[in-house]
mmCIF file with all atom_site columns, C-alpha atoms in Angstrom:
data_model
loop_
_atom_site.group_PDB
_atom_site.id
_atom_site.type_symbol
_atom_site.label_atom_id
_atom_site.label_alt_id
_atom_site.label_comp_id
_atom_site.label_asym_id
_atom_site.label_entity_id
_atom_site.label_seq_id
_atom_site.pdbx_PDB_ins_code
_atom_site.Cartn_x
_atom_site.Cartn_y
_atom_site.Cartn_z
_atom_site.occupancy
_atom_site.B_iso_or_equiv
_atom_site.pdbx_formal_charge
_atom_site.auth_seq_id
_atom_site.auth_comp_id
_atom_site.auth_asym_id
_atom_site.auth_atom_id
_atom_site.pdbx_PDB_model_num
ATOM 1   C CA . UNK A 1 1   ? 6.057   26.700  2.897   1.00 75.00 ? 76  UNK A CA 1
ATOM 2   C CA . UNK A 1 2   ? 4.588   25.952  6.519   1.00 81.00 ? 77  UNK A CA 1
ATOM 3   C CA . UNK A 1 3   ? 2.243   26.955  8.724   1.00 84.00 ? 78  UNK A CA 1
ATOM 4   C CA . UNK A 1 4   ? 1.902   27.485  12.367  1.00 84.00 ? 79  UNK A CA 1
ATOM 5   C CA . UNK A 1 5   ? 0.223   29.494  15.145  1.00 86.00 ? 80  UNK A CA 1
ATOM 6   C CA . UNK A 1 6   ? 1.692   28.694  17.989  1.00 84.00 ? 81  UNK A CA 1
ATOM 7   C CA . UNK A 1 7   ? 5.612   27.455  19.845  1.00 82.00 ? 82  UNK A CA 1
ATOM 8   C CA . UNK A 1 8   ? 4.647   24.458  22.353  1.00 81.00 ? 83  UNK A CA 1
ATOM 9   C CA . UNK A 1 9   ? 8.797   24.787  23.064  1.00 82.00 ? 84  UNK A CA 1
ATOM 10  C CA . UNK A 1 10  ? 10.221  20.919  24.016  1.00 78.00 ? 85  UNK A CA 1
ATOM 11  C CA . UNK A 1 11  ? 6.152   19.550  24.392  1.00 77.00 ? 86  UNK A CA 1
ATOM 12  C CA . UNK A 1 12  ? 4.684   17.799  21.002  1.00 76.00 ? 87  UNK A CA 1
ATOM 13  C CA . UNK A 1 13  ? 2.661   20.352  18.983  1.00 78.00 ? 88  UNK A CA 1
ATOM 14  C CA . UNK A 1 14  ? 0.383   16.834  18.197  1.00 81.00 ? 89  UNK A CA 1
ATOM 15  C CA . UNK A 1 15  ? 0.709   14.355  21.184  1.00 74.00 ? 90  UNK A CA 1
ATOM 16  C CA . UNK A 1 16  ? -2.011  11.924  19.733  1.00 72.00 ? 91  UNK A CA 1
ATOM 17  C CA . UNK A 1 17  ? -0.083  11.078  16.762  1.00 82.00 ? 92  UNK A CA 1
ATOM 18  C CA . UNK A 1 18  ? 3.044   10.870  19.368  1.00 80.00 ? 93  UNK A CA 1
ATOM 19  C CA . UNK A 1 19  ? 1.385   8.774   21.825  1.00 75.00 ? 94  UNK A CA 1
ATOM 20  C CA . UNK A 1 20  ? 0.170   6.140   19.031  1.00 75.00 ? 95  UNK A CA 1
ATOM 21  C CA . UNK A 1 21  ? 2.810   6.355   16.346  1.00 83.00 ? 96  UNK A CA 1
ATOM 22  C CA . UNK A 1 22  ? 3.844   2.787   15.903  1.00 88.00 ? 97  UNK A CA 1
ATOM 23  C CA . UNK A 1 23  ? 7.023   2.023   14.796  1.00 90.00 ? 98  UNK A CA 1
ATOM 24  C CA . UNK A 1 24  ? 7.258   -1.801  13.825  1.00 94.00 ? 99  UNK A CA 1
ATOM 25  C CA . UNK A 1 25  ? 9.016   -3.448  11.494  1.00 96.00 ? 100 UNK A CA 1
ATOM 26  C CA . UNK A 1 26  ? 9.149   -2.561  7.239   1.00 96.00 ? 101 UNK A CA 1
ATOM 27  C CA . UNK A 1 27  ? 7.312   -6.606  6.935   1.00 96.00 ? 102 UNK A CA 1
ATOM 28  C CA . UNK A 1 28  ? 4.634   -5.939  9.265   1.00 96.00 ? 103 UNK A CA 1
ATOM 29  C CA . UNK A 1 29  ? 3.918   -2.654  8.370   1.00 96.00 ? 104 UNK A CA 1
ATOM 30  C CA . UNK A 1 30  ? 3.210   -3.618  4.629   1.00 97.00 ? 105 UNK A CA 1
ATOM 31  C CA . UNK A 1 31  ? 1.123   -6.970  4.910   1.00 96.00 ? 106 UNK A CA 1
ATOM 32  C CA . UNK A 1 32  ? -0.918  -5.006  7.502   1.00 96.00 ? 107 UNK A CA 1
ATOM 33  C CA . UNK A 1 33  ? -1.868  -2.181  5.302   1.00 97.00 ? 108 UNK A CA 1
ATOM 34  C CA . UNK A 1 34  ? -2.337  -4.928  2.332   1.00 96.00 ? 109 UNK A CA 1
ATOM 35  C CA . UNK A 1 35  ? -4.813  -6.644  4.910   1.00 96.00 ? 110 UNK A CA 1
ATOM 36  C CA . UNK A 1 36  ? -6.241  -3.787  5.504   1.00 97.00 ? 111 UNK A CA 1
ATOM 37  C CA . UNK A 1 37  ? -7.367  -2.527  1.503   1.00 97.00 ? 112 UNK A CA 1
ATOM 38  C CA . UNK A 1 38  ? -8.019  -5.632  0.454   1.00 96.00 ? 113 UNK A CA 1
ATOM 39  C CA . UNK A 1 39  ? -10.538 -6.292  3.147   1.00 95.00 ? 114 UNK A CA 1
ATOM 40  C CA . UNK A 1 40  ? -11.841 -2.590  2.672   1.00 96.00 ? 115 UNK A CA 1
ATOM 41  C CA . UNK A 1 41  ? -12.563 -3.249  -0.677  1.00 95.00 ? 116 UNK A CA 1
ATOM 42  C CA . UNK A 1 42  ? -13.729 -0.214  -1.819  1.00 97.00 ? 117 UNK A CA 1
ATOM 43  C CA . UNK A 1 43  ? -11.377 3.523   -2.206  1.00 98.00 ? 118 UNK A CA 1
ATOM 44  C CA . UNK A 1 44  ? -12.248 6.632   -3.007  1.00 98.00 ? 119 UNK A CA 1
ATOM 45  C CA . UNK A 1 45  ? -9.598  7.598   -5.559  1.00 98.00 ? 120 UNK A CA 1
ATOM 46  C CA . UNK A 1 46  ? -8.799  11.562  -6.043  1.00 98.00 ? 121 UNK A CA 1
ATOM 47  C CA . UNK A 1 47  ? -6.972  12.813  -9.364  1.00 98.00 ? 122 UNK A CA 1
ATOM 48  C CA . UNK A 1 48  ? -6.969  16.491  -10.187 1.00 97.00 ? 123 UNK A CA 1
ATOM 49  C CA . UNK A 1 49  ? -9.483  17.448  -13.402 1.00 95.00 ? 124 UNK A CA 1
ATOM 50  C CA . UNK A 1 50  ? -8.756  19.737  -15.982 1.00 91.00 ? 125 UNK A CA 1
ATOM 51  C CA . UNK A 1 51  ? -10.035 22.857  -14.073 1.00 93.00 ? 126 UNK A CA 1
ATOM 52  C CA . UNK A 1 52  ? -7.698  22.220  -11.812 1.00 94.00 ? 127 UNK A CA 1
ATOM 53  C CA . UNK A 1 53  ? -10.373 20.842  -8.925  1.00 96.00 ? 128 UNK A CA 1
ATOM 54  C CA . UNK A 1 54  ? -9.503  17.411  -6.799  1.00 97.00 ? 129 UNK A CA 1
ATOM 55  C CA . UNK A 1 55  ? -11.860 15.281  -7.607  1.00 97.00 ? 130 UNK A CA 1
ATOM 56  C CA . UNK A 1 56  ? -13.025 11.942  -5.692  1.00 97.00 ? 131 UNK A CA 1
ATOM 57  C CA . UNK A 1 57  ? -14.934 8.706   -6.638  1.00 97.00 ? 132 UNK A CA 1
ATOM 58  C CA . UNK A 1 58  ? -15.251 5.192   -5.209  1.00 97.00 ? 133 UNK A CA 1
ATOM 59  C CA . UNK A 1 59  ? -13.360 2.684   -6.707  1.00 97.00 ? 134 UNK A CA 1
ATOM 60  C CA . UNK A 1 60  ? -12.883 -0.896  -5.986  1.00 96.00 ? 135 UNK A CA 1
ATOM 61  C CA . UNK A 1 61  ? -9.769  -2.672  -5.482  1.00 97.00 ? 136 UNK A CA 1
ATOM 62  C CA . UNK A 1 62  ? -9.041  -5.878  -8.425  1.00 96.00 ? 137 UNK A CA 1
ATOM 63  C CA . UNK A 1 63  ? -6.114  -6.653  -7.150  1.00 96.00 ? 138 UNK A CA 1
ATOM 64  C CA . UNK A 1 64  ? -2.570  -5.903  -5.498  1.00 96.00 ? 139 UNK A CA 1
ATOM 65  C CA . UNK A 1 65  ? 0.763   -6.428  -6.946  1.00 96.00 ? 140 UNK A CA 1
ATOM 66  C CA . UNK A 1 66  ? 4.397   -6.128  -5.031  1.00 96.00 ? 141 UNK A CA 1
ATOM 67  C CA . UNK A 1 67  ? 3.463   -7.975  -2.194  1.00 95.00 ? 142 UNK A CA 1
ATOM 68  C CA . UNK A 1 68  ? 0.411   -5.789  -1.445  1.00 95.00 ? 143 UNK A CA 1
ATOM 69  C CA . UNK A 1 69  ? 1.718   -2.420  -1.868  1.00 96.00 ? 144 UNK A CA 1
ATOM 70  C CA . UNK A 1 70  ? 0.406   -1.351  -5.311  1.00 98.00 ? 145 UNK A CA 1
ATOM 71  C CA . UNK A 1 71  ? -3.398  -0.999  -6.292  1.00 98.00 ? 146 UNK A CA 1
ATOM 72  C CA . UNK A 1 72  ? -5.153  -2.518  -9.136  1.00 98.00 ? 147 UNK A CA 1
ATOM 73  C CA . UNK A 1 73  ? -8.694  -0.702  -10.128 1.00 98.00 ? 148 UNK A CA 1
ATOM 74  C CA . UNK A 1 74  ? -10.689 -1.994  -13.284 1.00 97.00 ? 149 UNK A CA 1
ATOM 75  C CA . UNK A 1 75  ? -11.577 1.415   -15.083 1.00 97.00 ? 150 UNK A CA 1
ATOM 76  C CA . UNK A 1 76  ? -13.691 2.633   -18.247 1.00 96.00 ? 151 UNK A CA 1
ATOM 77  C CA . UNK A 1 77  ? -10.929 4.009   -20.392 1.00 96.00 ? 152 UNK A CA 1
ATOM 78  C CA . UNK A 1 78  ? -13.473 6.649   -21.702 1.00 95.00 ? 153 UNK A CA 1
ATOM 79  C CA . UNK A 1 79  ? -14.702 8.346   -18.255 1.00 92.00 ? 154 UNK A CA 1
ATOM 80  C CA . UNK A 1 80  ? -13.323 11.129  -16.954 1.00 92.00 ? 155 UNK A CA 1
ATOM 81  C CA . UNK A 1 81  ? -10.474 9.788   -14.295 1.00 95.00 ? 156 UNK A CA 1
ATOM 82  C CA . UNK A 1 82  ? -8.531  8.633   -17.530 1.00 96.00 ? 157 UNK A CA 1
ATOM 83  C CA . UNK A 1 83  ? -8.289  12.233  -18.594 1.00 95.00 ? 158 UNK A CA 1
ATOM 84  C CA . UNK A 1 84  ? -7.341  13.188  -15.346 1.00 96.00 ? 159 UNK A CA 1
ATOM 85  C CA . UNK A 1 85  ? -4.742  10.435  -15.169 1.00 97.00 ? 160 UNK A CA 1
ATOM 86  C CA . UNK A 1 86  ? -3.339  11.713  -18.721 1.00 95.00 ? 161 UNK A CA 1
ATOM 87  C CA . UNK A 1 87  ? -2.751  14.794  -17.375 1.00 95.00 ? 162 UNK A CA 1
ATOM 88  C CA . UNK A 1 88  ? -1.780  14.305  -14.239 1.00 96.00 ? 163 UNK A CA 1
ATOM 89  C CA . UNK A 1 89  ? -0.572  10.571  -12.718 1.00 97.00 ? 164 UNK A CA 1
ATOM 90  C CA . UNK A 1 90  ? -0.342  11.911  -9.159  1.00 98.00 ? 165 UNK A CA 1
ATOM 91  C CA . UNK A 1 91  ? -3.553  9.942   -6.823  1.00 98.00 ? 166 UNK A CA 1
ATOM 92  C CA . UNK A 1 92  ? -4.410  9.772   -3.167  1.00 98.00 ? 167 UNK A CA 1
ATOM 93  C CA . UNK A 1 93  ? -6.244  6.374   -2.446  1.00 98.00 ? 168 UNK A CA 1
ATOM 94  C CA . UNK A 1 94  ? -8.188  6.799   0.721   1.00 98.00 ? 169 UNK A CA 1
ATOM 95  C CA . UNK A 1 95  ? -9.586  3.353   2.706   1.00 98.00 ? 170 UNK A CA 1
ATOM 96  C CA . UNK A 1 96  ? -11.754 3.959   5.519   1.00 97.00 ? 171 UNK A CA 1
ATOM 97  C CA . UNK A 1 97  ? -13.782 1.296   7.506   1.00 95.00 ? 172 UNK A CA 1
ATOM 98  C CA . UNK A 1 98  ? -16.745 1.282   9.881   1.00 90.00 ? 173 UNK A CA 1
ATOM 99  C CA . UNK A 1 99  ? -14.816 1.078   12.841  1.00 88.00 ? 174 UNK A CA 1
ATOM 100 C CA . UNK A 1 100 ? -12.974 4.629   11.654  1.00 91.00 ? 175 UNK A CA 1
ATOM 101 C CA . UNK A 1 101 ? -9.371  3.194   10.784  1.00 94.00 ? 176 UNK A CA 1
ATOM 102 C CA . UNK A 1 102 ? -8.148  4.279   7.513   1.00 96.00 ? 177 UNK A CA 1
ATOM 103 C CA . UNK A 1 103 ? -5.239  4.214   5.268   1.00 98.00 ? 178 UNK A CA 1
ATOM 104 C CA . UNK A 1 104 ? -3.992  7.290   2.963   1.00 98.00 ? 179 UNK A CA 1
ATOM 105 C CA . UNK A 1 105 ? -1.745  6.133   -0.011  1.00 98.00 ? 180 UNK A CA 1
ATOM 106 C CA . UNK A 1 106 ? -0.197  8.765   -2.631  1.00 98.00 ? 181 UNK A CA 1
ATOM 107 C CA . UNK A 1 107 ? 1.144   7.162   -4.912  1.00 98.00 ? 182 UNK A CA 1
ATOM 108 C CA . UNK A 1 108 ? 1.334   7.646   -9.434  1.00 98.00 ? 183 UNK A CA 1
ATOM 109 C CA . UNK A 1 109 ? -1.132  6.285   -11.667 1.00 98.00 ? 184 UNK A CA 1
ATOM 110 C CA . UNK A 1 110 ? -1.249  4.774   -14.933 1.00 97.00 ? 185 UNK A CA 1
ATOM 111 C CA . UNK A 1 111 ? -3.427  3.039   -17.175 1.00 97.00 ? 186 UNK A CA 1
ATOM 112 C CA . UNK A 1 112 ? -3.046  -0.588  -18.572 1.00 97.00 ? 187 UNK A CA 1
ATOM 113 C CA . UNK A 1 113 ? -4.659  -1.888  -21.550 1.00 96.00 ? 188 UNK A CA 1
ATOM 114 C CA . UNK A 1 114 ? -2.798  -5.276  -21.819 1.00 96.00 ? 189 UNK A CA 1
ATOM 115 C CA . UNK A 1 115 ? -5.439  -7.838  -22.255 1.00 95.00 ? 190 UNK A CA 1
ATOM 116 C CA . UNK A 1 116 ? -3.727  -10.342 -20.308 1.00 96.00 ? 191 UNK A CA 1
ATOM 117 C CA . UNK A 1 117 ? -3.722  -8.217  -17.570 1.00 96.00 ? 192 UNK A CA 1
ATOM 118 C CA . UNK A 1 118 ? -7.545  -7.423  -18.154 1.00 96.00 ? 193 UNK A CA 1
ATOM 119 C CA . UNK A 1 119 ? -8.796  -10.976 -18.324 1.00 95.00 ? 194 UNK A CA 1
ATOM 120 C CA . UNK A 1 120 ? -6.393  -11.805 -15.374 1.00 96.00 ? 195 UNK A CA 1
ATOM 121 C CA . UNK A 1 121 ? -8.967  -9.773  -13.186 1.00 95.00 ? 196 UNK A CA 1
ATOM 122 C CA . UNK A 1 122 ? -11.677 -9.576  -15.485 1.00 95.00 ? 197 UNK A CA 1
ATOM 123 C CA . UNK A 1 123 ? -15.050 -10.393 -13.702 1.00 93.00 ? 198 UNK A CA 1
ATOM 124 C CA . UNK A 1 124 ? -18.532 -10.685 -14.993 1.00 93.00 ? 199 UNK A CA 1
ATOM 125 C CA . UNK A 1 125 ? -20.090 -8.337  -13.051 1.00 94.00 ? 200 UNK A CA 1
ATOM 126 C CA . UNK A 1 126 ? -18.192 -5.425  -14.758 1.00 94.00 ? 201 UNK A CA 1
ATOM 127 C CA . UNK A 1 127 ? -20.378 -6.196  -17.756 1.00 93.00 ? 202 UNK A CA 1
ATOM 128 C CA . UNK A 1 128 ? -23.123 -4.004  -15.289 1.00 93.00 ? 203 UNK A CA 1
ATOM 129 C CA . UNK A 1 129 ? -21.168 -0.681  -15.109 1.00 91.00 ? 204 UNK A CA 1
ATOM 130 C CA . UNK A 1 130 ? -19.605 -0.536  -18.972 1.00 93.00 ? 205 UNK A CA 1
ATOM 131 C CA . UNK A 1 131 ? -23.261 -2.251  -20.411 1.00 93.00 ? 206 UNK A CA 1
ATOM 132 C CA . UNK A 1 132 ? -23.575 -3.713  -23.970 1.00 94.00 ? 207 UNK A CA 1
ATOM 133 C CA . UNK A 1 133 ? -23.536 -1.031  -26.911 1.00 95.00 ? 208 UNK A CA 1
ATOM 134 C CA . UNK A 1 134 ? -25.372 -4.215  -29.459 1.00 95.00 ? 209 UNK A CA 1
ATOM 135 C CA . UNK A 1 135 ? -22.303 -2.952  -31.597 1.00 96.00 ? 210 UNK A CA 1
ATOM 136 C CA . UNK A 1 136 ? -20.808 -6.579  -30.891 1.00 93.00 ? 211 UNK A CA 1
ATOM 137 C CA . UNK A 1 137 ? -17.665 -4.877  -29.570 1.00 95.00 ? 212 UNK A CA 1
ATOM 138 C CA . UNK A 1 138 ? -18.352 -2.842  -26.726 1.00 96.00 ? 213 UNK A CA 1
ATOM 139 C CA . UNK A 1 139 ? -20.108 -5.623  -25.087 1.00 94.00 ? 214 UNK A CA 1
ATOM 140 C CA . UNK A 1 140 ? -18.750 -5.294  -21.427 1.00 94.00 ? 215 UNK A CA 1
ATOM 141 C CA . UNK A 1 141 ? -16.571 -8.875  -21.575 1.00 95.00 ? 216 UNK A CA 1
ATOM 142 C CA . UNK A 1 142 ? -13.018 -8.846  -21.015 1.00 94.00 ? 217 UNK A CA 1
ATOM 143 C CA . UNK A 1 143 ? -12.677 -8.233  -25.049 1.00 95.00 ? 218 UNK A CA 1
ATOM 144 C CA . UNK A 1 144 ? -14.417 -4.858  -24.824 1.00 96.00 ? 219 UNK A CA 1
ATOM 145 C CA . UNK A 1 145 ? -11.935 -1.985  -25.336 1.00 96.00 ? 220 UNK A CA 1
ATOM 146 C CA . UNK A 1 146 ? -13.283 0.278   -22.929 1.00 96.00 ? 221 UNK A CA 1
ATOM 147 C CA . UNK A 1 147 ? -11.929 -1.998  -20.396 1.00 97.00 ? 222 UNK A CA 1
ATOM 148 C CA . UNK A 1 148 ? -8.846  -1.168  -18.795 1.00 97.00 ? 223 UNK A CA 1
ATOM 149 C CA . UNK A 1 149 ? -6.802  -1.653  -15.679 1.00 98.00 ? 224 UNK A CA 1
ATOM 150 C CA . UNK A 1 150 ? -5.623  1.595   -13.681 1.00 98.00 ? 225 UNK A CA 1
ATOM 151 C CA . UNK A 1 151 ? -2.291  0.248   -11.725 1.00 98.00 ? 226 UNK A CA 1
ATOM 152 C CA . UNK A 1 152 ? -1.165  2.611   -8.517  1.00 98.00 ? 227 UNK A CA 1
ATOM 153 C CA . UNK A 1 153 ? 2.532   2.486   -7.554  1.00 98.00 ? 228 UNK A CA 1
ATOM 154 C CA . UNK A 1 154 ? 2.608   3.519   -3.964  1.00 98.00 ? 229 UNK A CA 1
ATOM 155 C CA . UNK A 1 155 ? 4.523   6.503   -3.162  1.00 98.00 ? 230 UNK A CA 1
ATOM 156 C CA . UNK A 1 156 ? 4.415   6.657   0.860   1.00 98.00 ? 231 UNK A CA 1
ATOM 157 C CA . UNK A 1 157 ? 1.185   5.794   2.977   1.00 98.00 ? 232 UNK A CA 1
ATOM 158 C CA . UNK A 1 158 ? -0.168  6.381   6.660   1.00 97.00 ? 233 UNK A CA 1
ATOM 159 C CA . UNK A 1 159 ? -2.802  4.398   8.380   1.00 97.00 ? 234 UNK A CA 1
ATOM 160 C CA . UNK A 1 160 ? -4.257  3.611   11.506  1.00 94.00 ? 235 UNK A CA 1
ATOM 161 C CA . UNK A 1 161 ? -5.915  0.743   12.944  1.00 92.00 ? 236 UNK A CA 1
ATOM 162 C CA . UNK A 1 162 ? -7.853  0.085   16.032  1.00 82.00 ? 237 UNK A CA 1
ATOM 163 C CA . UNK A 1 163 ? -5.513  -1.257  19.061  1.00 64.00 ? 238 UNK A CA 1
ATOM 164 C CA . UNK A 1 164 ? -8.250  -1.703  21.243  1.00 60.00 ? 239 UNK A CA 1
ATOM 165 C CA . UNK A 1 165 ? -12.084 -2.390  21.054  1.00 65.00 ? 240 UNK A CA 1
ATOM 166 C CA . UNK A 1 166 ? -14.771 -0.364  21.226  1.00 63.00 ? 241 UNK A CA 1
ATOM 167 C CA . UNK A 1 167 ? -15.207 0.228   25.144  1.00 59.00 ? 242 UNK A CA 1
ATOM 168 C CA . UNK A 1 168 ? -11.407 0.426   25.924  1.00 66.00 ? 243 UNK A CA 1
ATOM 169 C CA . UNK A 1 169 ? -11.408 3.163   23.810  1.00 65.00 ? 244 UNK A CA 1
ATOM 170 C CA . UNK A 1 170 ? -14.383 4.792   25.146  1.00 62.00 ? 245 UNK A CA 1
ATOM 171 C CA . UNK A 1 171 ? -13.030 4.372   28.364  1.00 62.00 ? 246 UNK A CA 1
ATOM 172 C CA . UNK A 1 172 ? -9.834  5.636   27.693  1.00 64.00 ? 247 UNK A CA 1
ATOM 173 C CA . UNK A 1 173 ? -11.065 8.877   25.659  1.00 63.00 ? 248 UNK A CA 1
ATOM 174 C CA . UNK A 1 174 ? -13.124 9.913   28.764  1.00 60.00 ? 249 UNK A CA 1
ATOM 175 C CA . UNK A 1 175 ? -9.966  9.280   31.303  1.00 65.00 ? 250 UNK A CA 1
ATOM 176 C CA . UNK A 1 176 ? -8.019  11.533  28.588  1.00 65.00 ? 251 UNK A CA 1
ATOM 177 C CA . UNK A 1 177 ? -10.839 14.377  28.636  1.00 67.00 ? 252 UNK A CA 1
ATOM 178 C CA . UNK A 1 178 ? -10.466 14.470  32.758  1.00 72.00 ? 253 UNK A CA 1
ATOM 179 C CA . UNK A 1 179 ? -6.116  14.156  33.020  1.00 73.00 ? 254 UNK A CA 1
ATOM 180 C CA . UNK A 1 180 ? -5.262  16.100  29.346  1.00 63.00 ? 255 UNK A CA 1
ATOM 181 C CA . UNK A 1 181 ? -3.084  12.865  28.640  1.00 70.00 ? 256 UNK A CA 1
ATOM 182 C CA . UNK A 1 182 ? -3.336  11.339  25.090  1.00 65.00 ? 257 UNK A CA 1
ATOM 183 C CA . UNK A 1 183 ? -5.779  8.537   24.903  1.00 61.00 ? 258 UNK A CA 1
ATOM 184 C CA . UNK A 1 184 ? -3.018  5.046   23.308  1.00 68.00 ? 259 UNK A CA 1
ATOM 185 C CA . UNK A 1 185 ? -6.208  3.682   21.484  1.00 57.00 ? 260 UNK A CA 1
ATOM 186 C CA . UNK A 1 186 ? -4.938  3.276   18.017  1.00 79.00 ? 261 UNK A CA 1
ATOM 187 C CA . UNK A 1 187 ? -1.667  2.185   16.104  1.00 86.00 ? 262 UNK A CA 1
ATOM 188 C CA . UNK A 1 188 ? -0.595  4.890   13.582  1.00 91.00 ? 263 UNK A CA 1
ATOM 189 C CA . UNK A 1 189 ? 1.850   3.628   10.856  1.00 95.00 ? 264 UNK A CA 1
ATOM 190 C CA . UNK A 1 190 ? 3.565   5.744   8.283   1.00 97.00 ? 265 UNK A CA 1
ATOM 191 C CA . UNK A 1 191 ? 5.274   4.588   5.141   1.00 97.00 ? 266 UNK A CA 1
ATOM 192 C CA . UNK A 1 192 ? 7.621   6.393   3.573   1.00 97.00 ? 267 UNK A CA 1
ATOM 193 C CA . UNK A 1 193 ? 9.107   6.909   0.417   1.00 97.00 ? 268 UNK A CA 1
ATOM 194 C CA . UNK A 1 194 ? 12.676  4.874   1.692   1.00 97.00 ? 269 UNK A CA 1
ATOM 195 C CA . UNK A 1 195 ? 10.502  2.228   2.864   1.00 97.00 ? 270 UNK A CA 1
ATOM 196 C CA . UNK A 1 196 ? 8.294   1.575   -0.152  1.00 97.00 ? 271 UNK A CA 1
ATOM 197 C CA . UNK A 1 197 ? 11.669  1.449   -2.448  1.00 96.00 ? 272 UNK A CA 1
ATOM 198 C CA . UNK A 1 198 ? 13.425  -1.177  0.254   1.00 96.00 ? 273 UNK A CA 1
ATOM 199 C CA . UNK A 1 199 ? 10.234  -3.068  0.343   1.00 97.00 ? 274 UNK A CA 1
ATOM 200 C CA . UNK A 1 200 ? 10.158  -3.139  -4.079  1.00 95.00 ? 275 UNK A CA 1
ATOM 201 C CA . UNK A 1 201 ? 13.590  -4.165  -3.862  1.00 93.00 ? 276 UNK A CA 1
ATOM 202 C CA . UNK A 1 202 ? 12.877  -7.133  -1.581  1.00 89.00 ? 277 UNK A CA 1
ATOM 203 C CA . UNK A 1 203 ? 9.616   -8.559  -2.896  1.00 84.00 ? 278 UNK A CA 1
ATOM 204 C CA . UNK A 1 204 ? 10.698  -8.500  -6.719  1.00 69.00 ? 279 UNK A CA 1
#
């Protein structure tokens, strides 16, 4: 299923993504978007609940594993998201920055509750979002069960960053507004399926 409501004929129906697609190499494309979410941090994560609803909520990154293309979150294995996850491993991780690039990853969830993969990334200050029960169990350290590790295999991903700074763009976008002419101000990069497999099969 598609939709449309118009022909442009031979023109691009979307000449901004065609005038700043950016088609560099598998390598590049990767440790860029790795760059990019690490030094983003935070994600807002989307699973779909039991109603059926997409749901969002921030989530920071622990870690990333296969040369930067697959997400590590710590999670509480009793909120919500695991159910979701349980029922449903498809996520969208969505990175966005104050300077408006962004990077869109789909990829399939699932939840770890190795401790040595725990108490790899553990970090004290999780100990403030799971809190001490006084049971001496559920005491927020990297012992307490309620501590787990979601891990996102990357499916495909898009991004965009910035190719030029702030006033080149601004000066651009108003020559663009005058001629009609796509403003080059960004670098879009797509990911796709293919690529993610070639790139697992080359930094195992």
């Amino acid at each position: 299923m598609s939709f449309s409501n118009t022909s442009t004929g031979d023109a691009p129906a979307d000449p901004y993504k065609t005038a700043n697609l950016d088609n560099v190499d598998l390598k590049t494309k990767v440790e860029d978007l790795a760059d990019f979410m690490t030094k983003s941090k935070f994600a807002m994560m989307t699973t779909r609940s039991s109603s059926g609803n997409l749901v969002s909520r921030c989530m920071a990154v622990a870690a990333t594993e296969t040369g930067g293309i697959d997400l590590l979150f710590h999670t509480n294995t009793e909120s919500g998201k695991t159910d979701d996850l349980a029922a449903d491993s498809h996520v969208n991780i969505a990175f966005v920055n104050g300077s408006g690039e962004w990077a869109s990853i789909a990829g399939n969830a699932t939840i770890s509750t190795n401790r040595d993969l725990i108490a790899e990334h553990y970090s004290p200050t999780l100990k403030a979002w799971l809190g001490d029960l006084g049971d001496g169990k559920h005491d927020g350290s990297k012992n307490d069960p309620r501590l787990g590790i979601i891990r996102v295999r990357t499916v495909s991903a898009t991004y965009m960053l910035s190719a030029k700074n702030l006033f080149s763009r601004a000066a651009e976008i108003a020559t663009s507004t005058i001629t009609g002419s796509p403003p080059q101000i960004n670098r879009i990069r797509e990911i796709t399926e293919n690529e993610v497999g070639t790139w697992r099969t080359t930094a195992s």
